[in-house]
mmCIF file of C-alpha atoms in Angstrom:
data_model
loop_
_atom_site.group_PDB
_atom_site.id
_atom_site.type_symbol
_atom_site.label_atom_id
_atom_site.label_comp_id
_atom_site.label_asym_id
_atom_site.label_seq_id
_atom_site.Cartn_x
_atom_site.Cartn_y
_atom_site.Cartn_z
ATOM 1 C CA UNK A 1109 -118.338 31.524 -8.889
ATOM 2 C CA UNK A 1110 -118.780 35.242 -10.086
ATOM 3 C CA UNK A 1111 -116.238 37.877 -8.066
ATOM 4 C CA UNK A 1112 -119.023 40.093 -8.703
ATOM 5 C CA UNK A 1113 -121.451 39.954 -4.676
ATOM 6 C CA UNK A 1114 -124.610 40.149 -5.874
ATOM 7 C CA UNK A 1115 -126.329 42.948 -4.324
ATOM 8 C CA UNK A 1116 -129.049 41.321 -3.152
ATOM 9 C CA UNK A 1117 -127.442 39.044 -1.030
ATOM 10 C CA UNK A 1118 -125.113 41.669 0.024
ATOM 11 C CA UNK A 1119 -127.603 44.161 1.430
ATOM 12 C CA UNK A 1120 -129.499 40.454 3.231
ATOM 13 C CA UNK A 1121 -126.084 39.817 4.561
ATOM 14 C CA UNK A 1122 -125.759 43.087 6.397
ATOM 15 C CA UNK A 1123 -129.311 43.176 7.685
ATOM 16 C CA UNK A 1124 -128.683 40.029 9.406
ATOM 17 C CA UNK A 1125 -125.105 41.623 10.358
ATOM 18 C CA UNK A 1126 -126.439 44.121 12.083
ATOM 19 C CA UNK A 1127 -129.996 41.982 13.506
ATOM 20 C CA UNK A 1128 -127.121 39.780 15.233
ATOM 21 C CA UNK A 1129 -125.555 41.373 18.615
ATOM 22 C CA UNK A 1130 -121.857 42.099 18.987
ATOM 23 C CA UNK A 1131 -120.071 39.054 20.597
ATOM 24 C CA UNK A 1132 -116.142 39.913 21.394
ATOM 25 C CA UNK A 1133 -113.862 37.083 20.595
ATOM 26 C CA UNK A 1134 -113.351 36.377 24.070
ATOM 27 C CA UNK A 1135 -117.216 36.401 24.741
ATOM 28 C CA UNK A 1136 -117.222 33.960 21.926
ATOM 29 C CA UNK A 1137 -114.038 31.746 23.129
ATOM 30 C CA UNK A 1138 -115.996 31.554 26.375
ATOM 31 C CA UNK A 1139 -119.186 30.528 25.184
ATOM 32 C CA UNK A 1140 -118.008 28.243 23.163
ATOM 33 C CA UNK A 1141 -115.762 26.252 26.032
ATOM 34 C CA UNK A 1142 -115.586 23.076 26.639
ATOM 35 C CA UNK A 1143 -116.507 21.689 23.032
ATOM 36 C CA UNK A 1144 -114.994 18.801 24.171
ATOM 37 C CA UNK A 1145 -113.554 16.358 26.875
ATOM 38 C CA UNK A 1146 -111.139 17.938 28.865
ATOM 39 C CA UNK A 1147 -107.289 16.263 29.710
ATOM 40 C CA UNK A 1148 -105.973 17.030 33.061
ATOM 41 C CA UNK A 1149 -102.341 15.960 32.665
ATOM 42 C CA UNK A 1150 -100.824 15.021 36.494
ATOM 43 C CA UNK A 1151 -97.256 15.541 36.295
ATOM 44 C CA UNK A 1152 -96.685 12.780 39.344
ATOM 45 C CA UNK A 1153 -98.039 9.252 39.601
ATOM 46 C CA UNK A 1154 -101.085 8.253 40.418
ATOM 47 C CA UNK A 1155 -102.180 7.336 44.285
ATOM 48 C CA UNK A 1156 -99.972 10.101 45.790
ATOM 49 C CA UNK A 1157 -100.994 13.571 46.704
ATOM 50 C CA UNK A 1158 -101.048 15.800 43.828
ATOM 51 C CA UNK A 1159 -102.872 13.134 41.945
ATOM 52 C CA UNK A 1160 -106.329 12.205 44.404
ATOM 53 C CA UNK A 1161 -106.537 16.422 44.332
ATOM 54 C CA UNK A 1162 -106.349 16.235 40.331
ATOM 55 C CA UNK A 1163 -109.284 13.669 40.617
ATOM 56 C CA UNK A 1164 -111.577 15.568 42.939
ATOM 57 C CA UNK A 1165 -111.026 18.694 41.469
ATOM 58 C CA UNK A 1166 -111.350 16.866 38.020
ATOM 59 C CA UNK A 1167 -114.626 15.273 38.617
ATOM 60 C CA UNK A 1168 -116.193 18.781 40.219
ATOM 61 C CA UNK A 1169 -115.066 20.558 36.822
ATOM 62 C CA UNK A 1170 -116.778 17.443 34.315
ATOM 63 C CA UNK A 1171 -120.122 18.209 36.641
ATOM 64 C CA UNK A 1172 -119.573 22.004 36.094
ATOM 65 C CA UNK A 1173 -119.336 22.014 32.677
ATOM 66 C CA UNK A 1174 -121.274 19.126 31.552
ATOM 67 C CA UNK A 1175 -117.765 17.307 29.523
ATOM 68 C CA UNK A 1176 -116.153 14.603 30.959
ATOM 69 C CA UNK A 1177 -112.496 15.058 32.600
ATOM 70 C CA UNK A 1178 -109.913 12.379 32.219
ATOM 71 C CA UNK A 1179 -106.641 12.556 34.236
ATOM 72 C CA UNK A 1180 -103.994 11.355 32.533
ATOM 73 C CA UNK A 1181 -100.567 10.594 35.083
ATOM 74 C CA UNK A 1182 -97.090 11.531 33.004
ATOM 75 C CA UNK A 1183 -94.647 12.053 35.647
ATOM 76 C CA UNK A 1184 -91.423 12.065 35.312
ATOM 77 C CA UNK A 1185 -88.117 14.754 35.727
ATOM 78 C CA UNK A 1186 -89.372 16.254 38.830
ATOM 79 C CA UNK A 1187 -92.721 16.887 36.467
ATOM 80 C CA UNK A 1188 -91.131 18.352 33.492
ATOM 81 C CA UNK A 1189 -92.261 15.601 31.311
ATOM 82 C CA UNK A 1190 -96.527 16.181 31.471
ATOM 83 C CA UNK A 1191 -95.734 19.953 32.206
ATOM 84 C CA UNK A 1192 -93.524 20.379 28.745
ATOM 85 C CA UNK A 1193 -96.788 18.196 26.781
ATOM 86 C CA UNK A 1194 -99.152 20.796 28.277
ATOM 87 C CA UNK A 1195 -96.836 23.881 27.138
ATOM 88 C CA UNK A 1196 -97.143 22.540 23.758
ATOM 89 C CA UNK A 1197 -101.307 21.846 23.839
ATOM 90 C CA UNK A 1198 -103.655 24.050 22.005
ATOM 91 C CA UNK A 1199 -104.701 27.151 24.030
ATOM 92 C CA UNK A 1200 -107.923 26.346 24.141
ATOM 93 C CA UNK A 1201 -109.010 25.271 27.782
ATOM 94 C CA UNK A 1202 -109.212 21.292 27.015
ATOM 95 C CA UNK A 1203 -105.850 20.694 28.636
ATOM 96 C CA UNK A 1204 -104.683 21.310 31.878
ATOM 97 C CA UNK A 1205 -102.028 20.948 33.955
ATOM 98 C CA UNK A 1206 -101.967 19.790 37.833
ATOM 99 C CA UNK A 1207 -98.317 19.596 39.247
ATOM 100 C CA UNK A 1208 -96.862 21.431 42.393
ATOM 101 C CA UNK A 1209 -94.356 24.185 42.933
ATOM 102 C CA UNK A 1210 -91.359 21.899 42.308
ATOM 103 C CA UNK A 1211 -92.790 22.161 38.479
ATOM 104 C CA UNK A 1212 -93.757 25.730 38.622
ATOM 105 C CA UNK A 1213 -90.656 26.883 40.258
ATOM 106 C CA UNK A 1214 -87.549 24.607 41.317
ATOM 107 C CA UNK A 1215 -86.975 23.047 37.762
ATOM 108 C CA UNK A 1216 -86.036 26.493 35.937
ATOM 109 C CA UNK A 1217 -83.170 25.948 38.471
ATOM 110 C CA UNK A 1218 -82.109 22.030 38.695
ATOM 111 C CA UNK A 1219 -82.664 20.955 35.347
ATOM 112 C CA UNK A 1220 -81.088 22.201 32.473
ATOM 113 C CA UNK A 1221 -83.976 21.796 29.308
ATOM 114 C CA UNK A 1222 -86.982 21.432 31.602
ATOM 115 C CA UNK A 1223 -88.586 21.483 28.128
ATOM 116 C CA UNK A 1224 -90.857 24.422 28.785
ATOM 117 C CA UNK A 1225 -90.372 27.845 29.922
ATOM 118 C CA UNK A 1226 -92.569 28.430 32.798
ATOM 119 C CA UNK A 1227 -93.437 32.402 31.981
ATOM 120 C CA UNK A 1228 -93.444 31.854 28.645
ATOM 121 C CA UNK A 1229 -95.307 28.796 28.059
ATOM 122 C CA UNK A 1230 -97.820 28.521 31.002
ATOM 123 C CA UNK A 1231 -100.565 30.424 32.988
ATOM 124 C CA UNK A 1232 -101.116 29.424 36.267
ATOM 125 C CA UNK A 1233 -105.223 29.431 36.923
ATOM 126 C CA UNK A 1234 -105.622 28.363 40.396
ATOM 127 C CA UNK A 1235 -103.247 26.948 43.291
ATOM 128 C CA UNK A 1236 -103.548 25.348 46.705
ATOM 129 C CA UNK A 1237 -101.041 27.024 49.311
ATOM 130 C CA UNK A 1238 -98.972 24.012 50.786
ATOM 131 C CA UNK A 1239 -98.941 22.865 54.496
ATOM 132 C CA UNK A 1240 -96.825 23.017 57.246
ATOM 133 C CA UNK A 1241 -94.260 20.720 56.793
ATOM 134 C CA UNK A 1242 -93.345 18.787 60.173
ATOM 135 C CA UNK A 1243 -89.934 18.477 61.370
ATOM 136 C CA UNK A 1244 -89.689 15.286 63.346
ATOM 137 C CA UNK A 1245 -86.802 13.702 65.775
ATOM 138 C CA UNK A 1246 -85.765 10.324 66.487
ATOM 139 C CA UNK A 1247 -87.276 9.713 70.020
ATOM 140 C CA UNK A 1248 -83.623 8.685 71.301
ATOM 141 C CA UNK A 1249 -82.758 12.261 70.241
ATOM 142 C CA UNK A 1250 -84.410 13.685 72.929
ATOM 143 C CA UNK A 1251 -85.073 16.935 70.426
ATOM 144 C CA UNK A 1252 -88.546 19.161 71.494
ATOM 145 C CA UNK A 1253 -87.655 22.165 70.160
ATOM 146 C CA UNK A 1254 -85.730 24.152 67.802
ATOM 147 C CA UNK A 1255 -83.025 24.932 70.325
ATOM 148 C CA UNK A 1256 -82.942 21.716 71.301
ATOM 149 C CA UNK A 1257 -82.023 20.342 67.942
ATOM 150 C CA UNK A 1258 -79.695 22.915 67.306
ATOM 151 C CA UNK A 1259 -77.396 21.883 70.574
ATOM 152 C CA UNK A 1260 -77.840 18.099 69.470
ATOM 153 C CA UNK A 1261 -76.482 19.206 66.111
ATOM 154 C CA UNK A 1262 -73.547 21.310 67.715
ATOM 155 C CA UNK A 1263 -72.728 18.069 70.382
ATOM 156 C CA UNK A 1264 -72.555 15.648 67.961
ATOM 157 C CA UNK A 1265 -70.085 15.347 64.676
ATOM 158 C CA UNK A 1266 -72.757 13.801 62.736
ATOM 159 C CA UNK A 1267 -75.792 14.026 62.057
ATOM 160 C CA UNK A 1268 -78.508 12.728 59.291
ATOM 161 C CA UNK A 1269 -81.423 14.344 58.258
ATOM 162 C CA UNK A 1270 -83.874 12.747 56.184
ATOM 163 C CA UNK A 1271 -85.107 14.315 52.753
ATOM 164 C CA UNK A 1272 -87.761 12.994 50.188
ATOM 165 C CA UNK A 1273 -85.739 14.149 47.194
ATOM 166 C CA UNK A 1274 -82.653 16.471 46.219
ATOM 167 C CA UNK A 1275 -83.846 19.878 46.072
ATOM 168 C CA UNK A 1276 -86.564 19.227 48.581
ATOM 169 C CA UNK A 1277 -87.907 21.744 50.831
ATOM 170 C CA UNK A 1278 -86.698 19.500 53.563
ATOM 171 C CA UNK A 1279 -83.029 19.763 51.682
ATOM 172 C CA UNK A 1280 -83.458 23.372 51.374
ATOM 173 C CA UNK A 1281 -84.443 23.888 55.384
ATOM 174 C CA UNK A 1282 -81.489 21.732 56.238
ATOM 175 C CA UNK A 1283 -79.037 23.906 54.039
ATOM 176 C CA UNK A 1284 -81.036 27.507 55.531
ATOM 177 C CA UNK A 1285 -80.330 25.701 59.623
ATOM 178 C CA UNK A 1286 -76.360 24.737 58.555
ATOM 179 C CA UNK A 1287 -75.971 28.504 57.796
ATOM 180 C CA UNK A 1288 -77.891 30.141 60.844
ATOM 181 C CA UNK A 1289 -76.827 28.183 63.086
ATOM 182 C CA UNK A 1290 -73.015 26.597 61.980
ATOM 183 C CA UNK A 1291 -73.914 23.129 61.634
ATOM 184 C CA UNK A 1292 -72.977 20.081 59.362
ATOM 185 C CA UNK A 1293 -76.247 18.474 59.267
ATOM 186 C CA UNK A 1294 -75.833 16.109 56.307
ATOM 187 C CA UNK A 1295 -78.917 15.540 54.143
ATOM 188 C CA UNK A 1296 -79.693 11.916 53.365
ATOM 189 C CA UNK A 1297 -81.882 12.002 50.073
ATOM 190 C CA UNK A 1298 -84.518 9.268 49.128
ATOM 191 C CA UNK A 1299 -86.721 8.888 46.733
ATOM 192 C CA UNK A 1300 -90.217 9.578 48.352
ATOM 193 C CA UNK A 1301 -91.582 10.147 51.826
ATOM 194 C CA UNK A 1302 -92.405 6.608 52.205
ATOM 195 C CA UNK A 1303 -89.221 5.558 52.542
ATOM 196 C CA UNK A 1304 -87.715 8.381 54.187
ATOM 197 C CA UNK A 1305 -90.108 7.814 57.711
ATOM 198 C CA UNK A 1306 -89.170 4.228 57.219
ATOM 199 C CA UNK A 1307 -85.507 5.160 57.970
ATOM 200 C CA UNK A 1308 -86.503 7.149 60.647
ATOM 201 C CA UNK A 1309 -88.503 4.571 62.224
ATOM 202 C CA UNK A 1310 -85.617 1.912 62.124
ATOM 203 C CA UNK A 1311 -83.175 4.437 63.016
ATOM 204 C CA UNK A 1312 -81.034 4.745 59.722
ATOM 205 C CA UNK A 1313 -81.584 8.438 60.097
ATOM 206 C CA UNK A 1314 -81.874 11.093 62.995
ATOM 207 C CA UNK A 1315 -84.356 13.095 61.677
ATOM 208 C CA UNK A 1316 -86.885 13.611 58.898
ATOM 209 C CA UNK A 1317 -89.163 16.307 57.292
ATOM 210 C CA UNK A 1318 -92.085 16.118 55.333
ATOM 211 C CA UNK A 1319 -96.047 16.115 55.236
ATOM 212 C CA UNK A 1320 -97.899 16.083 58.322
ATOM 213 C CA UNK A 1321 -100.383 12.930 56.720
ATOM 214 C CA UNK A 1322 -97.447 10.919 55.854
ATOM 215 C CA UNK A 1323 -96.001 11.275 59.083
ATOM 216 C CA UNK A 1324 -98.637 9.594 60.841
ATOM 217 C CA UNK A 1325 -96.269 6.274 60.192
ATOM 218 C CA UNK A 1326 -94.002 7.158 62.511
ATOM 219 C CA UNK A 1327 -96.395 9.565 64.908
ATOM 220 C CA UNK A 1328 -98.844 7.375 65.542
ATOM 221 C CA UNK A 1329 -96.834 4.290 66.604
ATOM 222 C CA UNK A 1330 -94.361 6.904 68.888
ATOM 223 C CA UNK A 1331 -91.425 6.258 66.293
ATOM 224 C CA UNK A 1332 -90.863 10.221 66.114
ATOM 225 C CA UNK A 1333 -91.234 13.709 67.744
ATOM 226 C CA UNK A 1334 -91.904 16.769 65.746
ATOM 227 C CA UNK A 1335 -89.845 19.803 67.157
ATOM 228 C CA UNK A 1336 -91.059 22.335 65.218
ATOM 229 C CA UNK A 1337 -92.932 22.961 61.439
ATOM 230 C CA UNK A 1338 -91.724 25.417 58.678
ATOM 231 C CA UNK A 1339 -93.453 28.592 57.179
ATOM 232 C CA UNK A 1340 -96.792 27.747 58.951
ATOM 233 C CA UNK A 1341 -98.863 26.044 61.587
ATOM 234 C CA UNK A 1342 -100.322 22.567 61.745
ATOM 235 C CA UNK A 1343 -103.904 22.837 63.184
ATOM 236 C CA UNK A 1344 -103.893 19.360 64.439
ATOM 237 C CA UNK A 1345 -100.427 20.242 65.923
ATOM 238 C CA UNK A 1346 -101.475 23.756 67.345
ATOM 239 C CA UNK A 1347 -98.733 23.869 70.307
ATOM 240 C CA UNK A 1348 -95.982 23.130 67.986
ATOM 241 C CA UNK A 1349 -94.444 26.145 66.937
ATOM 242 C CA UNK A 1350 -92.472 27.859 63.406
ATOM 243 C CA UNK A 1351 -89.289 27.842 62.703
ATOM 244 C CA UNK A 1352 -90.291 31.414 63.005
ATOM 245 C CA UNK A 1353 -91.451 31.776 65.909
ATOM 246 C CA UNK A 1354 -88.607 29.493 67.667
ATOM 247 C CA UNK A 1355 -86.101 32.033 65.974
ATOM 248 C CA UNK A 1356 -85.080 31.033 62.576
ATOM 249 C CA UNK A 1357 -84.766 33.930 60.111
ATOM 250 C CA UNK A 1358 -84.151 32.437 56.311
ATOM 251 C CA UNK A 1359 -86.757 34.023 54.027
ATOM 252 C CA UNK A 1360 -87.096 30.439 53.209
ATOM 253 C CA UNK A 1361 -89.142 29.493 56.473
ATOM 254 C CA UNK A 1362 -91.730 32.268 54.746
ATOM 255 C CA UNK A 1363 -92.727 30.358 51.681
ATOM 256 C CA UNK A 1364 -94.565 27.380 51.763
ATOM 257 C CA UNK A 1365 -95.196 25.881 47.959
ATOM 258 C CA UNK A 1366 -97.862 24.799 46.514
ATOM 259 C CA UNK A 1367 -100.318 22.504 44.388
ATOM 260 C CA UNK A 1368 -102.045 24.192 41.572
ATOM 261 C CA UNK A 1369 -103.399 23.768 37.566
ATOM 262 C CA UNK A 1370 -101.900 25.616 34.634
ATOM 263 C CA UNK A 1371 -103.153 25.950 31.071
ATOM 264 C CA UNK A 1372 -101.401 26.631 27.749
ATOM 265 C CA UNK A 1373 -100.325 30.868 27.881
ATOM 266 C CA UNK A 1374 -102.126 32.089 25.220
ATOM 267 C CA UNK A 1375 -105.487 30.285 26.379
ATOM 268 C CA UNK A 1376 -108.272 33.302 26.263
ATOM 269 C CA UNK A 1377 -108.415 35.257 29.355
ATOM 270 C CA UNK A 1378 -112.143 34.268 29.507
ATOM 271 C CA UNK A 1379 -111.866 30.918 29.922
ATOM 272 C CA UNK A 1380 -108.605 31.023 32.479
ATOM 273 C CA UNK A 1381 -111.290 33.092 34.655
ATOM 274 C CA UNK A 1382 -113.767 30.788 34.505
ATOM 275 C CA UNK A 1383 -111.793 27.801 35.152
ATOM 276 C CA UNK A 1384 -110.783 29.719 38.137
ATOM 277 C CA UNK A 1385 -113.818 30.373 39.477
ATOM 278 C CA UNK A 1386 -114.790 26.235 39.241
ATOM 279 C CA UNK A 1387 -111.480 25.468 41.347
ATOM 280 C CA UNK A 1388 -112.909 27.790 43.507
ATOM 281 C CA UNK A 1389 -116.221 26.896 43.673
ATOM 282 C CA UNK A 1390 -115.034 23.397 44.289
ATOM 283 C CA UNK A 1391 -113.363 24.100 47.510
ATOM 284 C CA UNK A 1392 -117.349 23.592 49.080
ATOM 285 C CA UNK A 1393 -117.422 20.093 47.131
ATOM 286 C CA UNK A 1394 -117.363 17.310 50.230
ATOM 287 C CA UNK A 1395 -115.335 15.361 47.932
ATOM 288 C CA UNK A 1396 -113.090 17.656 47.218
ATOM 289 C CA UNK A 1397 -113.131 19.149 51.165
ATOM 290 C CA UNK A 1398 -112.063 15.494 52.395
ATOM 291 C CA UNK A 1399 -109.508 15.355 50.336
ATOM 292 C CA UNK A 1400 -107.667 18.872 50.966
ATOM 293 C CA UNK A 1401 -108.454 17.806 55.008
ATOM 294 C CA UNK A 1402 -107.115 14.409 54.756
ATOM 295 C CA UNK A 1403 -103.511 16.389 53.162
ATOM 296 C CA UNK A 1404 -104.333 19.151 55.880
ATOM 297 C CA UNK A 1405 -104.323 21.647 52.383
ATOM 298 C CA UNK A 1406 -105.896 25.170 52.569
ATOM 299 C CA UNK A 1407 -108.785 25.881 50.171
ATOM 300 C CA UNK A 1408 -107.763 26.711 46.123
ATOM 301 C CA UNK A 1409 -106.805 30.301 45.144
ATOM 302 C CA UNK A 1410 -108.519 32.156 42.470
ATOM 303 C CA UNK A 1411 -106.663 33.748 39.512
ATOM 304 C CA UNK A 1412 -105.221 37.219 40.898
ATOM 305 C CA UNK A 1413 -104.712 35.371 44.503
ATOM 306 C CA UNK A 1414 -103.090 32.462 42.839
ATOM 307 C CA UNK A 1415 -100.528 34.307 40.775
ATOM 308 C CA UNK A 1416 -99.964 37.205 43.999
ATOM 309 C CA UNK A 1417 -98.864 34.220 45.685
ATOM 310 C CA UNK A 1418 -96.857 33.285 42.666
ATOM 311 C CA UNK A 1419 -94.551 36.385 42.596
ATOM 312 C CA UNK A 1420 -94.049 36.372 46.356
ATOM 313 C CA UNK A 1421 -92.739 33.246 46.358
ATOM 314 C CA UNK A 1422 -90.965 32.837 43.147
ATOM 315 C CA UNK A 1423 -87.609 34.708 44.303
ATOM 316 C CA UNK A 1424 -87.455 33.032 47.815
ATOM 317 C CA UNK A 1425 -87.674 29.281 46.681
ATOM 318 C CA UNK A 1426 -85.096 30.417 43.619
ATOM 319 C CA UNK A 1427 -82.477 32.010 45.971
ATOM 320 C CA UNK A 1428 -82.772 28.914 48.099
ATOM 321 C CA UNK A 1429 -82.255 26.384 46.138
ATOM 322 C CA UNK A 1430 -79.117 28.315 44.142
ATOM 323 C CA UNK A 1431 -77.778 28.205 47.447
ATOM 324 C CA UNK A 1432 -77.663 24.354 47.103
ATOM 325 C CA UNK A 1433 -74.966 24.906 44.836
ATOM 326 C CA UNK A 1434 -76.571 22.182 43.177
ATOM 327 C CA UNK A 1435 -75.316 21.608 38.931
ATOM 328 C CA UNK A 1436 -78.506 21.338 36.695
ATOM 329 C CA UNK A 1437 -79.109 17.563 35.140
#
C-alpha cells in the first residue's frame, strides 16, 4: 500500500470526521457497556447471606441491561480468593465483585498476601450498611441488659462468649467490653453462625452474637435473651437498646460493616456510575426488597454515599481489630 493518503480520500475522511459528533472516551466506554455477559464473583458460598443478595441484585442488573448475570461462588480466606480474581479482571464493567466488609477491610489486617490491595486494586460501586448485630444471653444467665451482663461477667471467673469466626465483629465487641469494663470474657470461635447458636442453645457457651435472622434458632424456641445490639437498632427489636445508649463508649460500637460490589480500579468512571445507579434502583425490586427484609439490611448506597461510608469506617474497624493483637496468616 502507497504511504502516499490519497487526497481524495483524505479530504472524504475529514468531512465525515467532522459530520460525526464528538463522543468522549468515557461517553463511548459507557455506551458501549455491557457487550457481554456479566460475572458477579461471590467471595462466600452459596445459600448464605452475601450470596441470595448477589442473586437478587444480579438478576435486577441482567433485566437492566439486557445481558445475562451469572454468579459465580469462590470463597475462600475470609474472601480473598474471588476478591484477588476480580483485582486482576479487565476494567471493563463485566466483572464484579460482591463480598462484605471483612473483604473490603479486616483482611489488609489478618492476612498477610490477601492477594490484592484493596485501594489499589478495587473501586467500591455500591454497599449495603450492615444490621444491628444482637447480643444474646443464655436464659440461665439471667442477663437483660448491658449492666447486667457486665456484673455476671465481674461475679463469675469464667465466662464464654460465642463468635462466628476470629476477627469477628462479635470477637472485636468482646475484646472493646474486656477493656471498658475489666473483664476476662473469653471468646469461643466457630466456624459460622450456625453452629455458634447451636452451642448456645445446648449450653456449651454463655453467650453469643450475631445476625438478628439467624438468631431466630435460639429466639424463637426461648433458648436465648438478647441484652442489648451494637452500633444500631433492630426494628423488630425496638425496646432493646445500643451498646450506646446502655453506656459503652468504643468507637467500635459506631461502625456497623457492610455488604457491597466492587469492580476492577481502573474501570471508566462512567460505567462505575451507572452500575451504581442499578444497585440503587434495585432497592424498589420486590425481589430484591424481600431479601434485604428477610436479613433486616438497609437499602444499597450509591457511589459517593457508598465510599463516605467507606472512609468513616475504614480506621475504626482497623484500630479494632489491631487491638486483637492477632499475627497475620
Amino acid at each position: 500500500m502507497s504511504a502516499i493518503i490519497n487526497r481524495r480520500h483524505f479530504m472524504a475522511a475529514g468531512s465525515a470526521a467532522v459530520a460525526m459528533p464528538f463522543v468522549s472516551r468515557g461517553t463511548s466506554a459507557q455506551a458501549a457497556w455491557p457487550s457481554r455477559q456479566i460475572r458477579m464473583i461471590c467471595s462466600y458460598p452459596a445459600g448464605g447471606q452475601t450470596d441470595l443478595l448477589a442473586r437478587a441484585f444480579g438478576e435486577y442488573i441482567s433485566k437492566q441491561v439486557g445481558q445475562t448475570v451469572v454468579i459465580e461462588n469462590k470463597a475462600g480466606a475470609s474472601g480473598a480468593i474471588g476478591t484477588a480474581e476480580v483485582a486482576r479482571a479487565e476494567p471493563d464493567g463485566h466483572t464484579i465483585l460482591c463480598s462484605i466488609s471483612t473483604t473490603y477491610v479486616m483482611n489488609r489486617v489478618m492476612l498477610k498476601t490477601p492477594g490484592y490491595d484493596m485501594d489499589k486494586d478495587l473501586t467500591l460501586v455500591s454497599v449495603i450498611p450492615g444490621a444491628g448485630l444482637p447480643l444474646v444471653a443464655s436464659p440461665k444467665s439471667g442477663v437483660k441488659t448491658l449492666e447486667d451482663f457486665v456484673a455476671f461477667a465481674r461475679k463469675n471467673d469464667k465466662v464464654n462468649f460465642g463468635t462466628y469466626s476470629v476477627g469477628s465483629a462479635p470477637h472485636m465487641t468482646i475484646n472493646e467490653l474486656n477493656k471498658q469494663y475489666g473483664l476476662k470474657i473469653e471468646p469461643i470461635h466457630y466456624r459460622g453462625e450456625a453452629p455458634m447458636w447451636t452451642g448456645l442453645a445446648e449450653g456449651s457457651i454463655d453467650f453469643a452474637m450475631g445476625s438478628y435472622t439467624a438468631a431466630q434458632t435460639v429466639l424463637q424456641g426461648d433458648r436465648g435473651v438478647v441484652f442489648a445490639v451494637h452500633s444500631k437498632k433492630v426494628d423488630a427489636i425496638p425496646n432493646i437498646k445500643t451498646l450506646p445508649e446502655q453506656g459503652a463508649t468504643s468507637k467500635f460500637f459506631t461502625v456497623s460493616g457492610f455488604t457491597g460490589w466492587a469492580v476492577p480500579k481502573a474501570t471508566p468512571q462512567p460505567i462505575v456510575d451507572r452500575l451504581s445507579q442499578i444497585f440503587v434502583a434495585a432497592n424498589t425490586d420486590p425481589k430484591v426488597k424481600e431479601v434485604l427484609k428477610t436479613f433486616v439490611l438497609e437499602p444499597a448506597l450509591g457511589f459517593k454515599e457508598t465510599n463516605a461510608l467507606y472512609q468513616k469506617e475504614l480506621p475504626v474497624w482497623i484500630e479494632a481489630a489491631q487491638a486483637l493483637g492477632l499475627q497475620p496468616v
